[in-house]
N, CA, C and O of each residue as an XYZ file, in Angstrom:
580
protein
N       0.848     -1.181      0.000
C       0.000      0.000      0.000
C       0.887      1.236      0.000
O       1.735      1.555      0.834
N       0.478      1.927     -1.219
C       1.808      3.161     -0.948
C       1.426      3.989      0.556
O       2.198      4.311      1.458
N      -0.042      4.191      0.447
C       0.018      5.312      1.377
C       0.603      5.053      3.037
O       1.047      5.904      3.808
N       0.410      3.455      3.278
C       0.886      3.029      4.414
C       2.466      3.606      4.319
O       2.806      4.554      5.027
N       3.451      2.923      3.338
C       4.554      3.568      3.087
C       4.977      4.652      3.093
O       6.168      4.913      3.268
N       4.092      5.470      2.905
C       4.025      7.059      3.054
C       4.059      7.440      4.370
O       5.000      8.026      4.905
N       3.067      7.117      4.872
C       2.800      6.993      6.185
C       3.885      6.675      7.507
O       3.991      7.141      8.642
N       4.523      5.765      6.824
C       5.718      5.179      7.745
C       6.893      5.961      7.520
O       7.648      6.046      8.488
N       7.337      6.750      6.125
C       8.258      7.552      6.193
C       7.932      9.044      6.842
O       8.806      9.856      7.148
N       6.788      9.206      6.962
C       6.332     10.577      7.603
C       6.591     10.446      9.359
O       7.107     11.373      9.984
N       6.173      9.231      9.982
C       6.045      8.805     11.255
C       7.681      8.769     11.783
O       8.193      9.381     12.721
N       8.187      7.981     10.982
C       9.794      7.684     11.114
C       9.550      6.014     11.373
O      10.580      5.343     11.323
N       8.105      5.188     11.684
C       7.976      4.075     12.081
C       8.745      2.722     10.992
O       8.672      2.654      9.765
N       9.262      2.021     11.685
C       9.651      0.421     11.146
C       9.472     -0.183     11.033
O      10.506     -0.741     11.400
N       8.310     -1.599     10.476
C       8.159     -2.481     11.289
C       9.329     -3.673     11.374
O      10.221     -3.892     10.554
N       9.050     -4.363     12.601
C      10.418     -4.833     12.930
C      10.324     -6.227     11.708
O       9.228     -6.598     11.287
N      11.295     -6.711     11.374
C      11.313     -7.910     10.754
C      10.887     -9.614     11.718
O      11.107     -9.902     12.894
N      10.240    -10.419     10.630
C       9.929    -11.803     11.627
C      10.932    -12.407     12.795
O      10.665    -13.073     13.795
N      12.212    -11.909     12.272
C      13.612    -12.676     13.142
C      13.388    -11.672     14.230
O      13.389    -12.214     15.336
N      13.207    -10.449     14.261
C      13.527     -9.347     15.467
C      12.599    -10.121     16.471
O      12.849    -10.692     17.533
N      11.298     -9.917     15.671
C       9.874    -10.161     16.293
C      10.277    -11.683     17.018
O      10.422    -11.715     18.240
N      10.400    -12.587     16.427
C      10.551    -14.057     17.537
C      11.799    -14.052     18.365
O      11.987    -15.088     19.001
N      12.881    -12.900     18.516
C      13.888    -12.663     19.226
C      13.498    -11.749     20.336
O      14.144    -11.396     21.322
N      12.093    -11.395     19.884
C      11.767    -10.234     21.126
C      10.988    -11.223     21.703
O      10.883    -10.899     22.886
N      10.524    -12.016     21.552
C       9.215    -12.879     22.253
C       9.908    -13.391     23.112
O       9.712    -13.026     24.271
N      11.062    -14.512     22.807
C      12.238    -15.069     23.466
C      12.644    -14.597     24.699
O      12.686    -15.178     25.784
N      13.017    -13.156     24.305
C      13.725    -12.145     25.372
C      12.091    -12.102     26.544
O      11.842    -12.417     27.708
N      11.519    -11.669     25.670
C      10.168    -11.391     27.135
C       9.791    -12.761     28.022
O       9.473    -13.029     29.180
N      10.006    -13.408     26.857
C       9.628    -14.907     27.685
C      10.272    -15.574     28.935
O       9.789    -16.246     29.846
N      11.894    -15.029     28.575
C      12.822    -15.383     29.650
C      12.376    -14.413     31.077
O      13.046    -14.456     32.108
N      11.175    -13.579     30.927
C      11.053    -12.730     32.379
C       9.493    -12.279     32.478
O       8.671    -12.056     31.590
N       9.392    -12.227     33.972
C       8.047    -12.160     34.411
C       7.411    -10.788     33.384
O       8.195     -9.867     33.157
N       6.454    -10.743     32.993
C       5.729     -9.494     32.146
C       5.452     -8.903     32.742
O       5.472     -7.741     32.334
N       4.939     -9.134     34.243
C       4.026     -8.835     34.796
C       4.565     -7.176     35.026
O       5.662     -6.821     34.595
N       3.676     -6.268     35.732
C       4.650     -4.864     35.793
C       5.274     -4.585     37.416
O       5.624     -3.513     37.909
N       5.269     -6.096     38.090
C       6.270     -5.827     39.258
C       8.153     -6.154     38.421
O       9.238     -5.672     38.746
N       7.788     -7.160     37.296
C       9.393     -7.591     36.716
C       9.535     -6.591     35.763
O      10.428     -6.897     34.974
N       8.840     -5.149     35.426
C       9.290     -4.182     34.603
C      11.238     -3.998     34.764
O      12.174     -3.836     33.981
N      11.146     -4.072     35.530
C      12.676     -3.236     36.384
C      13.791     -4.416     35.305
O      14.622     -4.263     34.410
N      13.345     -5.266     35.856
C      14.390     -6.851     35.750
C      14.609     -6.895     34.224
O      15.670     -7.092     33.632
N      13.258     -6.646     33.660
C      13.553     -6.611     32.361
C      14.121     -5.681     31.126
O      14.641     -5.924     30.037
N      13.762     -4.517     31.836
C      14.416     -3.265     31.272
C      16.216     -3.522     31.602
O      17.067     -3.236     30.760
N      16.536     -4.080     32.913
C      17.771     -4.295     33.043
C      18.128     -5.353     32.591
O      19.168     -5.699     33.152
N      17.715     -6.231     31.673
C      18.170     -7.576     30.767
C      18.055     -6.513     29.677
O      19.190     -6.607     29.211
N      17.668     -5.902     29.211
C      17.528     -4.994     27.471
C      18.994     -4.097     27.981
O      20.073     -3.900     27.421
N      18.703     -3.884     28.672
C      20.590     -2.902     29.120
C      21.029     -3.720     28.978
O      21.183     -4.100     27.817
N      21.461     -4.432     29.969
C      22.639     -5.591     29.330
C      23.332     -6.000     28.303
O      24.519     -5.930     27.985
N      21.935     -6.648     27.615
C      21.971     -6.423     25.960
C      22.063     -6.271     25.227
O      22.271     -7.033     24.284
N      21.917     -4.829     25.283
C      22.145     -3.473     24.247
C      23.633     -3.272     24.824
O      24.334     -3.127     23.823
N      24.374     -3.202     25.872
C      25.399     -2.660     26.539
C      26.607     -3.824     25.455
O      27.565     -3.409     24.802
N      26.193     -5.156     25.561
C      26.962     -5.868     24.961
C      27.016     -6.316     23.359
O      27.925     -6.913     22.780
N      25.759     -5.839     22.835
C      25.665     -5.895     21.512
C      26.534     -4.059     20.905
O      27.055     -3.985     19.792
N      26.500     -2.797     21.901
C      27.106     -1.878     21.665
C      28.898     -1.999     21.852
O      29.727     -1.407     21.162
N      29.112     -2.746     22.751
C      30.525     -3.355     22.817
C      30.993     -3.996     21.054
O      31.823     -3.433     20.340
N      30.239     -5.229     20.679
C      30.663     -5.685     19.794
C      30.429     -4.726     18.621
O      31.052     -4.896     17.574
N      29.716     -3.913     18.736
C      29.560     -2.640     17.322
C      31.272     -2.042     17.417
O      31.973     -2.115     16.408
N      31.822     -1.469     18.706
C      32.989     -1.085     18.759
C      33.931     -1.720     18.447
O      34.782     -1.273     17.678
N      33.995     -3.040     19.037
C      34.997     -3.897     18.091
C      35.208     -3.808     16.514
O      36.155     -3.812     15.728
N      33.699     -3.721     16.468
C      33.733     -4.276     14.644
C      34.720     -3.166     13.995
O      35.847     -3.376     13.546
N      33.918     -1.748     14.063
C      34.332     -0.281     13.416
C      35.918     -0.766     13.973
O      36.832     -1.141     13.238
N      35.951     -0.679     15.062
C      37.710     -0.716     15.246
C      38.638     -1.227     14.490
O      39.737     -0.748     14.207
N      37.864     -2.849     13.965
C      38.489     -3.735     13.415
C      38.384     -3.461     11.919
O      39.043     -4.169     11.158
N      37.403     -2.231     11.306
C      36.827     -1.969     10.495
C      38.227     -0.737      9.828
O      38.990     -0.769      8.862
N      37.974      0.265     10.998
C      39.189      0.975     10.897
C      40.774      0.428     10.633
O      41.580      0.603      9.720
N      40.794     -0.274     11.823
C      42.324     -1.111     10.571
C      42.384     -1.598      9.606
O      43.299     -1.201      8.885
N      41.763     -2.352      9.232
C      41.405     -2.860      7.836
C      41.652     -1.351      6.872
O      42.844     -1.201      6.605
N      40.964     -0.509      6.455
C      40.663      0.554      6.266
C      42.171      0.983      5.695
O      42.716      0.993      4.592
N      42.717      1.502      7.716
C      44.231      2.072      7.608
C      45.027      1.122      6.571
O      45.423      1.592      5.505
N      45.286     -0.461      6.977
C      45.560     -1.436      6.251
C      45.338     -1.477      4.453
O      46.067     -1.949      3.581
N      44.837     -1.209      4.421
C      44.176     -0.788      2.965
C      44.608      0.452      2.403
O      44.902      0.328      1.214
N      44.785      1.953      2.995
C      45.094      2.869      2.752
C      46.615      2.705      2.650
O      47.080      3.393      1.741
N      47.643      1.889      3.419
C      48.751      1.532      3.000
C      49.178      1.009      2.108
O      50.274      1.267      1.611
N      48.283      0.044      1.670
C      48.286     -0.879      0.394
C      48.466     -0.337     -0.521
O      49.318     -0.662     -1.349
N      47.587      0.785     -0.624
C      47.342      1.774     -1.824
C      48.258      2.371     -2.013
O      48.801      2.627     -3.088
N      48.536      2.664     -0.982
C      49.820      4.433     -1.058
C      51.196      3.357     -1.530
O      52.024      3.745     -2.354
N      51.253      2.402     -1.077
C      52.728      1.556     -1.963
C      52.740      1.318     -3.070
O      53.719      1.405     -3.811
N      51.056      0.794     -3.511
C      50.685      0.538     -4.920
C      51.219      1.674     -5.827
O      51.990      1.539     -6.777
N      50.726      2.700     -5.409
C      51.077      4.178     -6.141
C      52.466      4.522     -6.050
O      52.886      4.993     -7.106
N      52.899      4.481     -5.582
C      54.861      4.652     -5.316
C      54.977      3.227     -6.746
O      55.178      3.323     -7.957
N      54.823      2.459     -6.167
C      55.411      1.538     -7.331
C      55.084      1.354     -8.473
O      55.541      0.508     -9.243
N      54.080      2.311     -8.713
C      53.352      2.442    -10.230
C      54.169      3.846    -10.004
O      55.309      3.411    -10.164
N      54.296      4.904     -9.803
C      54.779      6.082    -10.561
C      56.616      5.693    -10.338
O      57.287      6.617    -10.798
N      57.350      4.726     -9.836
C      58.533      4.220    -10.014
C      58.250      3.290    -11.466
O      58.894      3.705    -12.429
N      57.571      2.368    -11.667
C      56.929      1.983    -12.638
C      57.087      2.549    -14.253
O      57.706      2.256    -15.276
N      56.216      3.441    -13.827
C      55.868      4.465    -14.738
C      57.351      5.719    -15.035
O      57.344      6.177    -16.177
N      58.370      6.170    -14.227
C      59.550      6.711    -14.616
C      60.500      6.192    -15.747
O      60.968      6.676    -16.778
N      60.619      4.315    -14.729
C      61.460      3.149    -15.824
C      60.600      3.631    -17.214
O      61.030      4.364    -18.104
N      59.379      3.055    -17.139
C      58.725      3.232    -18.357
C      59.208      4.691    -19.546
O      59.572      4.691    -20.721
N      59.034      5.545    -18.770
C      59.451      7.119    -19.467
C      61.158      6.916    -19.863
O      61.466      7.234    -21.011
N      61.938      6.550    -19.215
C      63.283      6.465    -19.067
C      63.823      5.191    -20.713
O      64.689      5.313    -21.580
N      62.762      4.087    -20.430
C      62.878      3.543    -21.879
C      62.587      4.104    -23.428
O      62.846      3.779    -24.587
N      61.810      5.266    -22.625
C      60.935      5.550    -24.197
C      62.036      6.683    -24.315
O      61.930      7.058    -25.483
N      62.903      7.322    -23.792
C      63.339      8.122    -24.612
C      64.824      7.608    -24.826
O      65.604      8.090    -25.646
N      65.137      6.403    -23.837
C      66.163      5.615    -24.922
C      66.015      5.336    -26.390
O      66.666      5.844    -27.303
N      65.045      4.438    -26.471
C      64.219      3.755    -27.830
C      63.692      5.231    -28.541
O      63.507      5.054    -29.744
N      63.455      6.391    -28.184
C      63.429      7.130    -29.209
C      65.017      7.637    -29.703
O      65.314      7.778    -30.890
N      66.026      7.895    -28.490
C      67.135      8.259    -29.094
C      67.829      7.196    -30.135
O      68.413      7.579    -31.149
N      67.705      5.919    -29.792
C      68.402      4.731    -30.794
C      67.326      5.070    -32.541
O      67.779      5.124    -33.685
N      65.559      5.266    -31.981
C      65.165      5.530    -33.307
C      66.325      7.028    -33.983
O      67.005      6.868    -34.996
N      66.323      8.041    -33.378
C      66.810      8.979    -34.407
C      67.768      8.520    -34.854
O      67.750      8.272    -36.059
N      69.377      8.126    -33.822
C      70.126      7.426    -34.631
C      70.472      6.463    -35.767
O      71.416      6.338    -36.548
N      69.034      5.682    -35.477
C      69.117      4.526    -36.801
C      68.570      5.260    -37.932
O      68.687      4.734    -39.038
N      68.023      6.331    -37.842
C      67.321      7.415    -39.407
C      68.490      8.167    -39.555
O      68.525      8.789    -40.618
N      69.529      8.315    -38.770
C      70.885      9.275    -39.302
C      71.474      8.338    -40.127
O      71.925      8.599    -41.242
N      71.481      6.747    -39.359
C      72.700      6.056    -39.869
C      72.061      5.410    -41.530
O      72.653      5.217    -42.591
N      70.347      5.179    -41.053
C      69.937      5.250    -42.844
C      70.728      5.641    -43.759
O      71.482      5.080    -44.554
N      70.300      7.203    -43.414
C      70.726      8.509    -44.054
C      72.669      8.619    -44.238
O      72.993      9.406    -45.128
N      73.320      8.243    -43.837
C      74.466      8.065    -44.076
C      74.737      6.630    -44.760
O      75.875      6.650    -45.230
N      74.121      5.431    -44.979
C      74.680      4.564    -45.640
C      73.726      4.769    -47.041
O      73.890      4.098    -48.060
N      72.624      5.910    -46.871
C      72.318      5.850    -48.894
C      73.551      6.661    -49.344
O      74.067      6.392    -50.429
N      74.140      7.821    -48.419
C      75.035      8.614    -48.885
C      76.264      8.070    -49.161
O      77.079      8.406    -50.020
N      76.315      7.146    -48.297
C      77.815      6.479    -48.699
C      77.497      5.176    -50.299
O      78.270      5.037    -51.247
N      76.559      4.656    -50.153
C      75.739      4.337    -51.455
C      75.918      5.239    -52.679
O      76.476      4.854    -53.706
N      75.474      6.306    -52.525
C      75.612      7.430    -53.963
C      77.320      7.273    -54.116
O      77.795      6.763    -55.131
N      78.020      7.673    -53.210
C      79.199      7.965    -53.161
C      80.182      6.637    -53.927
O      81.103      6.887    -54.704
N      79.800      5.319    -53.555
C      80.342      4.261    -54.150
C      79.649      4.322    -55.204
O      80.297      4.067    -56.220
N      78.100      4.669    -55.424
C      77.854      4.323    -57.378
C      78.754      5.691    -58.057
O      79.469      5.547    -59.049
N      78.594      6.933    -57.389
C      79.514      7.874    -58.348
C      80.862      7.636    -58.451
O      81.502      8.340    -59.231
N      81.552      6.581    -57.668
C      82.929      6.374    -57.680
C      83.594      5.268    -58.414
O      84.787      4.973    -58.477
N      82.326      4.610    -59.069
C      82.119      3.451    -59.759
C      82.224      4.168    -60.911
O      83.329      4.088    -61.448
N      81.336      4.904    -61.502
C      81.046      5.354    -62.318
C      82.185      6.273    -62.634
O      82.348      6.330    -63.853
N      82.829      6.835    -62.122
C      83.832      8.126    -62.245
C      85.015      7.018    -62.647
O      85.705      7.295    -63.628
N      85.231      5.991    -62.056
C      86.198      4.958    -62.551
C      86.244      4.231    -64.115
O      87.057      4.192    -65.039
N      85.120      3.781    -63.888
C      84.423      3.377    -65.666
C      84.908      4.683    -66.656
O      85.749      4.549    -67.545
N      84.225      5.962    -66.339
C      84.542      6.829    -67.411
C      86.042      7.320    -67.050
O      86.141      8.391    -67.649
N      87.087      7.109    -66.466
C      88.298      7.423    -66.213
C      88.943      6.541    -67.510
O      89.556      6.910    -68.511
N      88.551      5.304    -67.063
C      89.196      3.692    -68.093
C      88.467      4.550    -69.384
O      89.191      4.606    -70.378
N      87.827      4.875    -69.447
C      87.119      4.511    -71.166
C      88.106      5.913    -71.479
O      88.648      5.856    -72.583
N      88.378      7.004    -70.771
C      89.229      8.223    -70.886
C      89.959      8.262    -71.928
O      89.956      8.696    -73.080
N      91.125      7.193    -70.589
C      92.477      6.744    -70.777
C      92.546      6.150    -72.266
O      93.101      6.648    -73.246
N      91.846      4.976    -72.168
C      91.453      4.299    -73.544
C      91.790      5.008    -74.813
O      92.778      4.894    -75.538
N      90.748      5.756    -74.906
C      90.509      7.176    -75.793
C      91.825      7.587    -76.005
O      92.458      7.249    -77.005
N      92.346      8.416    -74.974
C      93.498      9.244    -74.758
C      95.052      8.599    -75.184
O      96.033      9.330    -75.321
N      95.092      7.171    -75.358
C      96.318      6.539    -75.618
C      96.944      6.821    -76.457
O      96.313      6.637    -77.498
N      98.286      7.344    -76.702
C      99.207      7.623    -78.196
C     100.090      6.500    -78.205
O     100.524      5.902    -77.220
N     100.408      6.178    -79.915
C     101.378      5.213    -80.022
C     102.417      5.767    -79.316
O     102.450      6.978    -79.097
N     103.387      4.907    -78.884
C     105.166      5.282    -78.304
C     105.419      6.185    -78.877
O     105.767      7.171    -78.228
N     105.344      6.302    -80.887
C     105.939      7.165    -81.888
C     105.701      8.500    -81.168
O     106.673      9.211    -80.910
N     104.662      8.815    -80.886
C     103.552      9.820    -80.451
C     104.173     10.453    -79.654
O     104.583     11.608    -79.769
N     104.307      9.587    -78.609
C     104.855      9.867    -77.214
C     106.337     10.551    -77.412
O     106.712     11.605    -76.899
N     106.995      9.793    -78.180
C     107.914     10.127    -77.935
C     108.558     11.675    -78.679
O     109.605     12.262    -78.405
N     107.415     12.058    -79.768
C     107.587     13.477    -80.167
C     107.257     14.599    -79.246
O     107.758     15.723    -79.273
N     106.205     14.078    -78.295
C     105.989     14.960    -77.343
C     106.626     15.119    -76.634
O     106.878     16.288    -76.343
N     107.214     14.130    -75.991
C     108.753     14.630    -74.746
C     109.691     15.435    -75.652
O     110.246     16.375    -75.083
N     109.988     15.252    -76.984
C     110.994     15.869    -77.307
C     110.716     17.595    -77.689
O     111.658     18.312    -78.027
């Protein structure tokens, strides 16, 4: 029923669940109802409450270390990821310096490439020169004189 629901958030009311409900019967059962054992029984619900508020403190306590425990975890995690993460940076600009070098050293073995085909070539047309250029001895020997 919504409006009951309505109703219960306006009131602030709960109703208790079946487990509360046969845990409260239990509890009353263990003591006279009557309203001379009011006292006895209000001081069994202290009790009660005194030792179920004990174990709430434990828990959070135990809750809180865990917690702290955890917040350490983290804070190492993070140190060893941004140590991590430096190595990481520290490789990449190795591996970029070896890349530029290997595009220089490209770049110097096409040049040394041109340099052996033009030196090839400058040799070939030297021979075919010479070739050309040869005088008989007769030749030669009018020119020294």
């Amino acid at each position: 029923d919504p409006q009951g629901k309505e109703d219960e958030a306006d009131t602030g009311y709960q109703a208790i669940s079946d487990k509360e409900t046969t845990d409260l019967r239990a509890l009353m059962s263990g003591c006279d109802t009557a309203v001379t054992a009011a006292d006895q029984f209000a001081d069994r619900l202290t009790a009660e409450l005194s030792v179920l508020d004990g174990d709430n403190i434990h828990s959070m306590m135990a809750s809180e270390e865990a917690v702290d425990n955890l917040m350490d975890l983290l804070t190492t995690s993070i140190n060893e990821v941004e140590l991590l993460e430096s190595r990481l940076n520290q490789y990449d600009d190795l591996l970029e310096h070896i890349r530029d070098s290997m595009e220089k050293m490209e770049g110097k073995t096409e040049s040394l490439e041109t340099v052996n085909d033009n030196n090839s070539k400058l040799l070939i047309e030297l021979d075919t020169l010479v070739l050309e250029l040869q005088i008989s001895y007769e030749h030669q020997c009018c020119c020294k004189s």
